[in-house]
DNA sequence: CTGTTAGCGCCTTCAC
DNA sequence: GTGAAGGCGCTAACAG
């Protein structure tokens, strides 16, 4: 046993070659290990004297409880898995920060599961939740995993507390934290219409995406409210990425009869789109208005500055983390939270001339 | 004992209410737990018959080894901590992805430590490495932690394998993965000079940052190579963020005697800067050339498209993860790796008229 | 308030 | 090739 051999070597000076265990602390403080454990978990249940001795011994030894042993005993990992479709997507980073902050304050660590579109990974992270590596999970990917009911014998595991963030999971009985995508999309569409636009294109997200479906409904709602007939030729496929915005721009540039405004369901697409339009000599917003969705950092410094829907990303992350922590600590958790969005008017949208 | 009580309840149908343990598998396969363990760790050391029965039992029970127990025994967590200064910074996300990919393939999970400028957090993550929650760590923050030698009794812990990524850690005897910042900055400066610019401003990062210092040296190298005298008034303070680019832009706009080119040490600053310049009626690149550093996704779709230094972010992440895995698995690890950068010429820089 | 005791689930000698 | 047994470090139940 290599590690043990190593650990058993004599200590040199005041720098221990092995980490202190609860036993060492107990011995030094002249109490039992149980008392050390108690002093840490519920100090008020230990006499002031013993407590003082314990803390002194802890300081002297530099003792830090072994998390693996603790987990084995208590069945708690103090770890949370955050599953998301794409770590490289700007939209998520600030959300992650909101999550991390809140988790951190409550003493939980965050493990990232970047799906990267791979089902293999999905299975892997699913196993993660099943194997007791984490106490709970926040799902940003829009569906539940590890919960298949295919009776294949790959048994469904004991399920852990879950929270859905941003992409609601239809039918799942877990807290869902999101914005009202449909309402926000409707508002933007109406805003465009109120400025005189009637040929309003819609640059979509991936069709299977829940957000996309909600936003698309909102777009249609807005059209209807403004008395504009829906025109399928004005729906351009996209996938939320900069690249698909660029592609959509090429499509638009090539058209004979162009829309006067484009509502993009992500800022990244809007920025990619504007870039292509501008390169082709189509001015924004003079020749074509462009609106985004998300209000990422770059929206305000795009050229022209992007009119968009602001999502409270940090707050979304915080709310999801709080809901999960409630669940983990046995407190009642809100079933569903909808955070407010805001229509941010900048320079990429102008009245129809 | 609540959990146990719950776990002991009768199982319903084929959906176990408790996870299978190695004992259950052993019983079902009619072997000892040792054999199950062996079948998993080194299948060749178990007879084909026993092995088959074990795997069948595993499939039937849906057994997944308990990681906490495994860790407690083997002292291995199969977890890696990634410490970074700011999760919300676009620059890091693709690096993280490179790290995650590589770690994932090798069977390691990734725990994120977002420093967020807080020393409190730093101490926390330092404890993480000390407490045996992770097998190793990748440091993107430019300094070592948990390694203070203040003799305060807060003993230095058994140290785990570490790798420094992007920001080299001076004096640390660990693998360092980075680009040649100085050389890249020199190249850009020379590029600007070769286009006829001689009043080349430098929009800096935070002064204490290692990257910043290297890039600043490179800027001076480039100036010198081009025979241009260094002018301190042309150095504008920044901190890599969009916001500091905007501020720098305001500074520049207010000046009577402006530089003809600005070398920004991050794309975010360059984009913020261009935005302010453009709003003030200063055209880029006609009136002023602007160059960036990093080549983030938005650089190519900025208006105008940004001339910048490309960093192989994914590869940086992969290289760091590989180096760490080598270390973790006892293989020799490269001491230091420098990945190549590339000068990407787009539209934000033009010859001096 | 405190100590003793018994595992949490696994891996790994050691003996056969 | 296989099984029995001990212990990784901790916490919770139970006495006292």
Short mmCIF file of N, CA, C and O in Angstrom, two decimals, chain A residues 1 3 15-20 59-60 62 64 67-69 71-73 76-79 85-88 90 93-94 96-97 100 104 110-112 114 116 120-121 124-125 128 131 133 153 155-158 242 268 271 275 278 296-298 300-303 305 347, chain B residues 1 3 15-20 59-62 64 67-69 71-73 76-79 85-88 90 93-94 96-97 100 104 110-112 114 116 120-121 124-125 128 131 133 153 155-158 242 271 275 278 296-298 300-303 305 347:
data_model
loop_
_atom_site.label_atom_id
_atom_site.label_comp_id
_atom_site.label_asym_id
_atom_site.label_seq_id
_atom_site.Cartn_x
_atom_site.Cartn_y
_atom_site.Cartn_z
N UNK A 1 0.83 -1.21 0.00
CA UNK A 1 0.00 0.00 0.00
C UNK A 1 0.86 1.25 0.00
O UNK A 1 1.37 1.68 1.03
N UNK A 3 0.42 4.56 -0.58
CA UNK A 3 0.03 5.79 0.12
C UNK A 3 0.23 5.66 1.62
O UNK A 3 0.72 6.56 2.28
N UNK A 15 5.82 20.44 9.57
CA UNK A 15 5.05 20.27 8.35
C UNK A 15 4.68 18.80 8.21
O UNK A 15 5.49 17.97 7.79
N UNK A 16 3.46 18.46 8.61
CA UNK A 16 3.07 17.06 8.62
C UNK A 16 3.09 16.48 7.22
O UNK A 16 2.64 17.09 6.27
N UNK A 17 3.62 15.27 7.12
CA UNK A 17 3.65 14.62 5.82
C UNK A 17 2.34 13.89 5.56
O UNK A 17 2.10 13.39 4.48
N UNK A 18 1.52 13.77 6.56
CA UNK A 18 0.22 13.15 6.37
C UNK A 18 -0.80 14.07 6.99
O UNK A 18 -0.51 14.83 7.92
N UNK A 19 -2.00 14.00 6.48
CA UNK A 19 -3.01 14.88 7.03
C UNK A 19 -3.47 14.33 8.37
O UNK A 19 -3.42 13.13 8.61
N UNK A 20 -3.88 15.23 9.21
CA UNK A 20 -4.36 14.83 10.52
C UNK A 20 -5.72 14.18 10.39
O UNK A 20 -6.52 14.55 9.54
N UNK A 59 -6.61 23.48 15.18
CA UNK A 59 -5.72 24.50 14.64
C UNK A 59 -4.29 23.97 14.60
O UNK A 59 -3.57 24.14 13.62
N UNK A 60 -3.90 23.32 15.67
CA UNK A 60 -2.52 22.85 15.77
C UNK A 60 -2.20 21.78 14.73
O UNK A 60 -1.12 21.75 14.16
N UNK A 62 -4.02 21.25 11.98
CA UNK A 62 -4.47 21.59 10.64
C UNK A 62 -5.49 20.58 10.13
O UNK A 62 -5.61 20.33 8.94
N UNK A 64 -8.57 18.73 8.76
CA UNK A 64 -9.71 18.97 7.90
C UNK A 64 -10.41 17.62 7.75
O UNK A 64 -9.76 16.65 7.39
N UNK A 67 -13.61 14.25 3.48
CA UNK A 67 -14.96 14.29 2.90
C UNK A 67 -15.47 12.93 2.45
O UNK A 67 -16.67 12.67 2.51
N UNK A 68 -14.57 12.08 2.03
CA UNK A 68 -15.02 10.78 1.56
C UNK A 68 -15.61 9.98 2.72
O UNK A 68 -16.67 9.36 2.60
N UNK A 69 -14.92 10.02 3.85
CA UNK A 69 -15.40 9.29 5.02
C UNK A 69 -16.74 9.87 5.47
O UNK A 69 -17.68 9.16 5.81
N UNK A 71 -18.88 11.49 3.67
CA UNK A 71 -19.92 11.15 2.71
C UNK A 71 -20.37 9.71 2.90
O UNK A 71 -21.56 9.40 2.88
N UNK A 72 -19.42 8.86 3.09
CA UNK A 72 -19.75 7.44 3.25
C UNK A 72 -20.69 7.25 4.42
O UNK A 72 -21.65 6.49 4.37
N UNK A 73 -20.40 7.95 5.46
CA UNK A 73 -21.20 7.83 6.67
C UNK A 73 -22.56 8.52 6.54
O UNK A 73 -23.61 7.97 6.82
N UNK A 76 -24.12 12.20 2.40
CA UNK A 76 -24.22 13.54 1.82
C UNK A 76 -22.89 13.93 1.20
O UNK A 76 -21.85 13.74 1.81
N UNK A 77 -22.94 14.48 0.01
CA UNK A 77 -21.69 14.82 -0.67
C UNK A 77 -21.39 16.31 -0.63
O UNK A 77 -20.27 16.72 -0.88
N UNK A 78 -22.40 17.10 -0.38
CA UNK A 78 -22.26 18.55 -0.46
C UNK A 78 -21.73 18.98 -1.83
O UNK A 78 -20.92 19.88 -1.95
N UNK A 79 -22.21 18.24 -2.81
CA UNK A 79 -21.84 18.55 -4.19
C UNK A 79 -23.12 18.59 -5.02
O UNK A 79 -24.04 17.81 -4.79
N UNK A 85 -26.04 22.29 -21.76
CA UNK A 85 -25.81 21.82 -23.12
C UNK A 85 -24.48 22.27 -23.69
O UNK A 85 -23.88 21.59 -24.49
N UNK A 86 -24.02 23.44 -23.28
CA UNK A 86 -22.83 23.95 -23.92
C UNK A 86 -22.11 24.97 -23.06
O UNK A 86 -22.51 26.11 -22.94
N UNK A 87 -21.03 24.53 -22.52
CA UNK A 87 -20.25 25.35 -21.62
C UNK A 87 -19.65 26.55 -22.34
O UNK A 87 -19.40 27.60 -21.74
N UNK A 88 -19.44 26.40 -23.64
CA UNK A 88 -18.77 27.47 -24.38
C UNK A 88 -19.74 28.60 -24.75
O UNK A 88 -19.35 29.61 -25.30
N UNK A 90 -21.79 31.72 -24.21
CA UNK A 90 -21.75 32.91 -23.35
C UNK A 90 -22.96 33.03 -22.44
O UNK A 90 -22.85 33.50 -21.32
N UNK A 93 -22.58 31.40 -18.91
CA UNK A 93 -21.54 31.65 -17.92
C UNK A 93 -22.02 32.49 -16.73
O UNK A 93 -21.68 32.22 -15.59
N UNK A 94 -22.83 33.49 -17.02
CA UNK A 94 -23.27 34.32 -15.90
C UNK A 94 -24.29 33.58 -15.03
O UNK A 94 -24.37 33.79 -13.82
N UNK A 96 -24.14 30.41 -14.49
CA UNK A 96 -23.30 29.53 -13.69
C UNK A 96 -22.76 30.26 -12.48
O UNK A 96 -22.69 29.73 -11.38
N UNK A 97 -22.41 31.50 -12.72
CA UNK A 97 -21.87 32.26 -11.62
C UNK A 97 -22.90 32.47 -10.52
O UNK A 97 -22.60 32.38 -9.34
N UNK A 100 -23.10 29.20 -8.73
CA UNK A 100 -21.93 28.92 -7.92
C UNK A 100 -21.93 29.74 -6.64
O UNK A 100 -21.68 29.21 -5.55
N UNK A 104 -22.05 28.06 -3.11
CA UNK A 104 -20.88 28.27 -2.28
C UNK A 104 -21.26 28.74 -0.88
O UNK A 104 -20.77 28.23 0.12
N UNK A 110 -19.72 22.78 -6.80
CA UNK A 110 -20.41 22.63 -8.07
C UNK A 110 -19.61 21.78 -9.04
O UNK A 110 -18.45 22.07 -9.30
N UNK A 111 -20.24 20.76 -9.56
CA UNK A 111 -19.61 19.95 -10.59
C UNK A 111 -20.31 20.26 -11.90
O UNK A 111 -21.53 20.31 -11.95
N UNK A 112 -19.52 20.51 -12.93
CA UNK A 112 -20.11 20.88 -14.21
C UNK A 112 -20.23 19.67 -15.11
O UNK A 112 -19.29 18.90 -15.27
N UNK A 114 -20.90 19.20 -18.88
CA UNK A 114 -21.11 19.81 -20.20
C UNK A 114 -21.53 18.71 -21.16
O UNK A 114 -20.78 17.80 -21.46
N UNK A 116 -22.49 18.89 -24.42
CA UNK A 116 -21.78 18.93 -25.67
C UNK A 116 -22.48 18.08 -26.73
O UNK A 116 -21.85 17.50 -27.60
N UNK A 120 -23.67 10.00 -24.94
CA UNK A 120 -22.75 9.24 -24.12
C UNK A 120 -22.48 9.98 -22.82
O UNK A 120 -22.49 9.43 -21.73
N UNK A 121 -22.26 11.27 -22.99
CA UNK A 121 -22.01 12.08 -21.81
C UNK A 121 -23.25 12.15 -20.93
O UNK A 121 -23.18 12.16 -19.72
N UNK A 124 -23.40 9.31 -18.83
CA UNK A 124 -22.37 9.41 -17.81
C UNK A 124 -22.84 10.27 -16.64
O UNK A 124 -22.71 9.89 -15.48
N UNK A 125 -23.38 11.42 -16.96
CA UNK A 125 -23.80 12.31 -15.89
C UNK A 125 -25.03 11.78 -15.17
O UNK A 125 -25.23 12.03 -13.99
N UNK A 128 -23.80 9.67 -12.66
CA UNK A 128 -23.31 10.53 -11.60
C UNK A 128 -24.37 10.75 -10.53
O UNK A 128 -24.11 10.64 -9.34
N UNK A 131 -25.09 7.45 -8.69
CA UNK A 131 -24.07 6.80 -7.90
C UNK A 131 -23.78 7.50 -6.59
O UNK A 131 -22.88 7.12 -5.86
N UNK A 133 -22.73 10.62 -6.17
CA UNK A 133 -21.58 11.54 -6.19
C UNK A 133 -22.02 12.95 -5.89
O UNK A 133 -21.21 13.82 -5.61
N UNK A 153 -33.70 -3.22 -16.93
CA UNK A 153 -32.87 -3.77 -15.86
C UNK A 153 -31.77 -2.79 -15.49
O UNK A 153 -31.20 -2.88 -14.42
N UNK A 155 -31.60 -0.46 -13.96
CA UNK A 155 -32.56 0.12 -13.03
C UNK A 155 -32.50 1.63 -12.83
O UNK A 155 -31.44 2.22 -12.78
N UNK A 156 -33.64 2.19 -12.73
CA UNK A 156 -33.73 3.59 -12.35
C UNK A 156 -33.16 3.66 -10.94
O UNK A 156 -33.47 2.83 -10.09
N UNK A 157 -32.34 4.63 -10.70
CA UNK A 157 -31.69 4.72 -9.40
C UNK A 157 -32.58 5.52 -8.45
O UNK A 157 -33.56 6.13 -8.83
N UNK A 158 -32.17 5.47 -7.24
CA UNK A 158 -32.77 6.34 -6.26
C UNK A 158 -32.65 7.73 -6.83
O UNK A 158 -31.57 8.17 -7.18
N UNK A 242 -23.75 32.18 -33.06
CA UNK A 242 -23.30 33.27 -33.93
C UNK A 242 -23.31 32.79 -35.37
O UNK A 242 -23.79 33.47 -36.27
N UNK A 268 -26.58 36.22 -29.80
CA UNK A 268 -25.46 35.74 -30.61
C UNK A 268 -25.87 35.71 -32.08
O UNK A 268 -25.13 36.16 -32.95
N UNK A 271 -26.16 39.26 -33.48
CA UNK A 271 -24.87 39.88 -33.76
C UNK A 271 -24.25 39.30 -35.04
O UNK A 271 -23.75 40.03 -35.89
N UNK A 275 -23.77 41.47 -38.61
CA UNK A 275 -22.46 41.51 -39.24
C UNK A 275 -22.56 41.21 -40.74
O UNK A 275 -21.99 41.90 -41.58
N UNK A 278 -24.50 44.07 -42.57
CA UNK A 278 -23.66 45.26 -42.72
C UNK A 278 -22.62 45.05 -43.83
O UNK A 278 -22.38 45.94 -44.66
N UNK A 296 -26.92 39.63 -23.54
CA UNK A 296 -25.57 39.26 -23.10
C UNK A 296 -24.70 40.51 -23.07
O UNK A 296 -25.09 41.56 -23.58
N UNK A 297 -23.54 40.39 -22.47
CA UNK A 297 -22.64 41.54 -22.32
C UNK A 297 -22.36 42.26 -23.64
O UNK A 297 -22.25 43.48 -23.70
N UNK A 298 -22.23 41.48 -24.70
CA UNK A 298 -21.84 42.08 -25.97
C UNK A 298 -22.97 42.84 -26.66
O UNK A 298 -22.74 43.60 -27.59
N UNK A 300 -24.75 45.30 -25.65
CA UNK A 300 -24.67 46.75 -25.46
C UNK A 300 -23.55 47.40 -26.27
O UNK A 300 -23.60 48.59 -26.57
N UNK A 301 -22.54 46.61 -26.63
CA UNK A 301 -21.43 47.18 -27.38
C UNK A 301 -21.40 46.71 -28.83
O UNK A 301 -20.42 46.90 -29.54
N UNK A 302 -22.48 46.06 -29.26
CA UNK A 302 -22.56 45.67 -30.67
C UNK A 302 -22.72 46.95 -31.47
O UNK A 302 -23.04 48.00 -30.92
N UNK A 303 -22.49 46.84 -32.75
CA UNK A 303 -22.62 48.02 -33.61
C UNK A 303 -23.64 47.72 -34.69
O UNK A 303 -23.35 46.93 -35.57
N UNK A 305 -25.79 49.11 -31.24
CA UNK A 305 -26.13 48.48 -29.96
C UNK A 305 -27.48 47.78 -30.11
O UNK A 305 -28.41 48.31 -30.69
N UNK A 347 -30.14 50.60 -30.24
CA UNK A 347 -30.13 51.26 -31.56
C UNK A 347 -30.36 50.38 -32.78
O UNK A 347 -30.30 50.86 -33.90
N UNK B 1 -31.80 6.33 12.30
CA UNK B 1 -31.14 6.43 11.00
C UNK B 1 -32.17 6.43 9.87
O UNK B 1 -32.64 5.40 9.42
N UNK B 3 -32.14 7.33 6.61
CA UNK B 3 -31.85 6.77 5.29
C UNK B 3 -31.92 5.25 5.32
O UNK B 3 -32.46 4.61 4.43
N UNK B 15 -38.21 -1.85 -9.47
CA UNK B 15 -37.54 -0.58 -9.26
C UNK B 15 -37.03 -0.51 -7.83
O UNK B 15 -37.78 -0.25 -6.91
N UNK B 16 -35.74 -0.78 -7.68
CA UNK B 16 -35.20 -0.84 -6.32
C UNK B 16 -35.31 0.50 -5.63
O UNK B 16 -35.05 1.54 -6.22
N UNK B 17 -35.69 0.45 -4.38
CA UNK B 17 -35.79 1.68 -3.61
C UNK B 17 -34.44 2.05 -3.01
O UNK B 17 -34.26 3.10 -2.47
N UNK B 18 -33.51 1.14 -3.09
CA UNK B 18 -32.17 1.46 -2.61
C UNK B 18 -31.18 0.98 -3.66
O UNK B 18 -31.46 0.06 -4.43
N UNK B 19 -30.03 1.62 -3.67
CA UNK B 19 -29.07 1.22 -4.68
C UNK B 19 -28.43 -0.09 -4.27
O UNK B 19 -28.33 -0.40 -3.09
N UNK B 20 -28.03 -0.83 -5.26
CA UNK B 20 -27.39 -2.11 -5.00
C UNK B 20 -25.98 -1.88 -4.48
O UNK B 20 -25.31 -0.94 -4.89
N UNK B 59 -25.61 -6.11 -14.09
CA UNK B 59 -26.64 -5.60 -14.98
C UNK B 59 -28.01 -5.72 -14.33
O UNK B 59 -28.83 -4.80 -14.37
N UNK B 60 -28.24 -6.85 -13.71
CA UNK B 60 -29.55 -7.09 -13.11
C UNK B 60 -29.85 -6.14 -11.96
O UNK B 60 -30.97 -5.68 -11.79
N UNK B 61 -28.84 -5.89 -11.18
CA UNK B 61 -29.06 -5.04 -10.02
C UNK B 61 -28.88 -3.55 -10.32
O UNK B 61 -29.29 -2.70 -9.55
N UNK B 62 -28.23 -3.27 -11.45
CA UNK B 62 -27.94 -1.87 -11.75
C UNK B 62 -26.88 -1.33 -10.80
O UNK B 62 -26.84 -0.14 -10.49
N UNK B 64 -23.79 0.22 -9.20
CA UNK B 64 -22.74 1.19 -9.50
C UNK B 64 -21.93 1.35 -8.22
O UNK B 64 -22.49 1.59 -7.16
N UNK B 67 -18.88 5.77 -4.94
CA UNK B 67 -17.61 6.50 -5.07
C UNK B 67 -17.02 6.93 -3.73
O UNK B 67 -15.81 7.00 -3.59
N UNK B 68 -17.86 7.21 -2.78
CA UNK B 68 -17.33 7.65 -1.49
C UNK B 68 -16.55 6.53 -0.82
O UNK B 68 -15.46 6.73 -0.30
N UNK B 69 -17.10 5.35 -0.89
CA UNK B 69 -16.43 4.20 -0.28
C UNK B 69 -15.12 3.93 -1.02
O UNK B 69 -14.09 3.66 -0.43
N UNK B 71 -13.36 6.05 -2.72
CA UNK B 71 -12.40 7.10 -2.42
C UNK B 71 -11.78 6.89 -1.05
O UNK B 71 -10.58 7.02 -0.86
N UNK B 72 -12.62 6.54 -0.12
CA UNK B 72 -12.13 6.34 1.25
C UNK B 72 -11.04 5.27 1.25
O UNK B 72 -10.02 5.39 1.91
N UNK B 73 -11.29 4.25 0.49
CA UNK B 73 -10.34 3.13 0.44
C UNK B 73 -9.08 3.48 -0.36
O UNK B 73 -7.97 3.28 0.06
N UNK B 76 -8.45 8.00 -3.93
CA UNK B 76 -8.54 8.65 -5.24
C UNK B 76 -9.98 9.12 -5.45
O UNK B 76 -10.91 8.38 -5.19
N UNK B 77 -10.10 10.34 -5.91
CA UNK B 77 -11.46 10.88 -6.05
C UNK B 77 -11.93 10.90 -7.50
O UNK B 77 -13.10 11.04 -7.78
N UNK B 78 -10.97 10.82 -8.42
CA UNK B 78 -11.30 10.99 -9.84
C UNK B 78 -12.01 12.30 -10.10
O UNK B 78 -12.92 12.39 -10.91
N UNK B 79 -11.58 13.29 -9.35
CA UNK B 79 -12.12 14.63 -9.51
C UNK B 79 -10.95 15.61 -9.63
O UNK B 79 -9.93 15.43 -8.97
N UNK B 85 -10.32 32.78 -12.35
CA UNK B 85 -10.63 34.07 -11.75
C UNK B 85 -12.07 34.51 -12.01
O UNK B 85 -12.66 35.19 -11.18
N UNK B 86 -12.60 34.14 -13.16
CA UNK B 86 -13.91 34.67 -13.48
C UNK B 86 -14.65 33.80 -14.49
O UNK B 86 -14.36 33.80 -15.67
N UNK B 87 -15.60 33.11 -13.97
CA UNK B 87 -16.38 32.18 -14.77
C UNK B 87 -17.18 32.90 -15.84
O UNK B 87 -17.49 32.34 -16.89
N UNK B 88 -17.51 34.15 -15.57
CA UNK B 88 -18.38 34.87 -16.50
C UNK B 88 -17.59 35.44 -17.68
O UNK B 88 -18.16 36.01 -18.60
N UNK B 90 -15.87 35.34 -21.07
CA UNK B 90 -15.95 34.55 -22.29
C UNK B 90 -14.67 33.79 -22.60
O UNK B 90 -14.70 32.70 -23.14
N UNK B 93 -14.49 30.13 -21.21
CA UNK B 93 -15.43 29.05 -21.44
C UNK B 93 -14.93 27.99 -22.41
O UNK B 93 -15.10 26.80 -22.18
N UNK B 94 -14.26 28.42 -23.45
CA UNK B 94 -13.80 27.42 -24.41
C UNK B 94 -12.60 26.64 -23.87
O UNK B 94 -12.42 25.46 -24.17
N UNK B 96 -12.34 25.88 -20.75
CA UNK B 96 -12.98 24.93 -19.85
C UNK B 96 -13.46 23.72 -20.61
O UNK B 96 -13.37 22.59 -20.14
N UNK B 97 -13.97 23.99 -21.78
CA UNK B 97 -14.48 22.89 -22.56
C UNK B 97 -13.37 21.93 -22.95
O UNK B 97 -13.52 20.72 -22.91
N UNK B 100 -12.60 19.97 -19.87
CA UNK B 100 -13.64 19.01 -19.53
C UNK B 100 -13.61 17.79 -20.43
O UNK B 100 -13.68 16.65 -19.98
N UNK B 104 -12.89 14.19 -19.04
CA UNK B 104 -14.00 13.24 -19.19
C UNK B 104 -13.53 11.94 -19.81
O UNK B 104 -13.84 10.85 -19.32
N UNK B 110 -14.97 17.23 -13.29
CA UNK B 110 -14.41 18.57 -13.13
C UNK B 110 -15.21 19.39 -12.13
O UNK B 110 -16.42 19.53 -12.27
N UNK B 111 -14.54 19.90 -11.14
CA UNK B 111 -15.17 20.80 -10.19
C UNK B 111 -14.66 22.20 -10.48
O UNK B 111 -13.45 22.39 -10.65
N UNK B 112 -15.58 23.14 -10.56
CA UNK B 112 -15.18 24.50 -10.89
C UNK B 112 -15.02 25.33 -9.64
O UNK B 112 -15.88 25.33 -8.76
N UNK B 114 -14.71 29.13 -8.93
CA UNK B 114 -14.71 30.50 -9.46
C UNK B 114 -14.27 31.44 -8.35
O UNK B 114 -14.95 31.59 -7.35
N UNK B 116 -13.70 34.77 -8.39
CA UNK B 116 -14.54 35.93 -8.24
C UNK B 116 -13.87 37.00 -7.40
O UNK B 116 -14.51 37.76 -6.67
N UNK B 120 -11.56 34.89 0.34
CA UNK B 120 -12.31 33.93 1.14
C UNK B 120 -12.53 32.65 0.33
O UNK B 120 -12.34 31.53 0.79
N UNK B 121 -12.89 32.87 -0.93
CA UNK B 121 -13.10 31.72 -1.79
C UNK B 121 -11.80 31.00 -2.07
O UNK B 121 -11.75 29.79 -2.16
N UNK B 124 -11.09 28.75 0.58
CA UNK B 124 -12.01 27.63 0.51
C UNK B 124 -11.53 26.57 -0.48
O UNK B 124 -11.48 25.39 -0.18
N UNK B 125 -11.15 27.02 -1.65
CA UNK B 125 -10.73 26.07 -2.67
C UNK B 125 -9.37 25.48 -2.33
O UNK B 125 -9.06 24.35 -2.68
N UNK B 128 -10.06 22.72 -0.30
CA UNK B 128 -10.53 21.66 -1.18
C UNK B 128 -9.40 20.74 -1.59
O UNK B 128 -9.52 19.53 -1.55
N UNK B 131 -8.10 18.79 1.45
CA UNK B 131 -8.96 17.84 2.15
C UNK B 131 -9.17 16.56 1.39
O UNK B 131 -9.95 15.71 1.79
N UNK B 133 -10.54 16.21 -1.63
CA UNK B 133 -11.78 16.16 -2.40
C UNK B 133 -11.48 16.00 -3.88
O UNK B 133 -12.35 15.68 -4.66
N UNK B 153 0.72 27.25 11.75
CA UNK B 153 0.08 26.06 12.31
C UNK B 153 -1.06 25.61 11.42
O UNK B 153 -1.48 24.47 11.47
N UNK B 155 -1.30 24.22 9.02
CA UNK B 155 -0.32 23.43 8.29
C UNK B 155 -0.51 23.35 6.78
O UNK B 155 -1.61 23.22 6.28
N UNK B 156 0.59 23.38 6.11
CA UNK B 156 0.56 23.11 4.68
C UNK B 156 0.13 21.66 4.54
O UNK B 156 0.60 20.79 5.27
N UNK B 157 -0.78 21.41 3.66
CA UNK B 157 -1.30 20.06 3.51
C UNK B 157 -0.42 19.26 2.56
O UNK B 157 0.41 19.80 1.86
N UNK B 158 -0.69 18.01 2.56
CA UNK B 158 -0.10 17.16 1.56
C UNK B 158 -0.46 17.79 0.23
O UNK B 158 -1.63 18.03 -0.05
N UNK B 242 -14.97 44.42 -21.07
CA UNK B 242 -15.63 45.29 -22.03
C UNK B 242 -15.72 46.70 -21.46
O UNK B 242 -15.42 47.69 -22.12
N UNK B 271 -13.46 45.52 -28.33
CA UNK B 271 -14.85 45.68 -28.78
C UNK B 271 -15.52 46.85 -28.05
O UNK B 271 -16.21 47.67 -28.66
N UNK B 275 -16.64 50.45 -29.89
CA UNK B 275 -18.00 50.92 -29.74
C UNK B 275 -18.03 52.41 -29.35
O UNK B 275 -18.78 53.21 -29.93
N UNK B 278 -16.66 54.62 -32.29
CA UNK B 278 -17.66 54.73 -33.35
C UNK B 278 -18.78 55.70 -32.97
O UNK B 278 -19.20 56.55 -33.76
N UNK B 296 -11.65 35.77 -29.48
CA UNK B 296 -12.89 35.16 -28.99
C UNK B 296 -13.90 35.10 -30.13
O UNK B 296 -13.70 35.72 -31.17
N UNK B 297 -14.95 34.37 -29.94
CA UNK B 297 -15.96 34.18 -30.99
C UNK B 297 -16.46 35.50 -31.57
O UNK B 297 -16.73 35.63 -32.76
N UNK B 298 -16.64 36.48 -30.71
CA UNK B 298 -17.23 37.73 -31.16
C UNK B 298 -16.28 38.59 -31.99
O UNK B 298 -16.71 39.53 -32.65
N UNK B 300 -14.71 37.94 -34.71
CA UNK B 300 -14.93 37.82 -36.15
C UNK B 300 -16.20 38.54 -36.60
O UNK B 300 -16.33 38.91 -37.76
N UNK B 301 -17.14 38.73 -35.69
CA UNK B 301 -18.38 39.38 -36.08
C UNK B 301 -18.52 40.78 -35.50
O UNK B 301 -19.58 41.38 -35.53
N UNK B 302 -17.42 41.28 -34.96
CA UNK B 302 -17.46 42.66 -34.49
C UNK B 302 -17.54 43.56 -35.72
O UNK B 302 -17.29 43.12 -36.84
N UNK B 303 -17.89 44.80 -35.51
CA UNK B 303 -17.99 45.75 -36.62
C UNK B 303 -17.06 46.92 -36.36
O UNK B 303 -17.36 47.72 -35.47
N UNK B 305 -14.74 43.82 -38.21
CA UNK B 305 -14.18 42.55 -37.72
C UNK B 305 -12.79 42.81 -37.16
O UNK B 305 -12.00 43.54 -37.75
N UNK B 347 -10.50 43.43 -40.25
CA UNK B 347 -10.73 44.77 -40.82
C UNK B 347 -10.53 45.95 -39.89
O UNK B 347 -10.77 47.09 -40.27
#
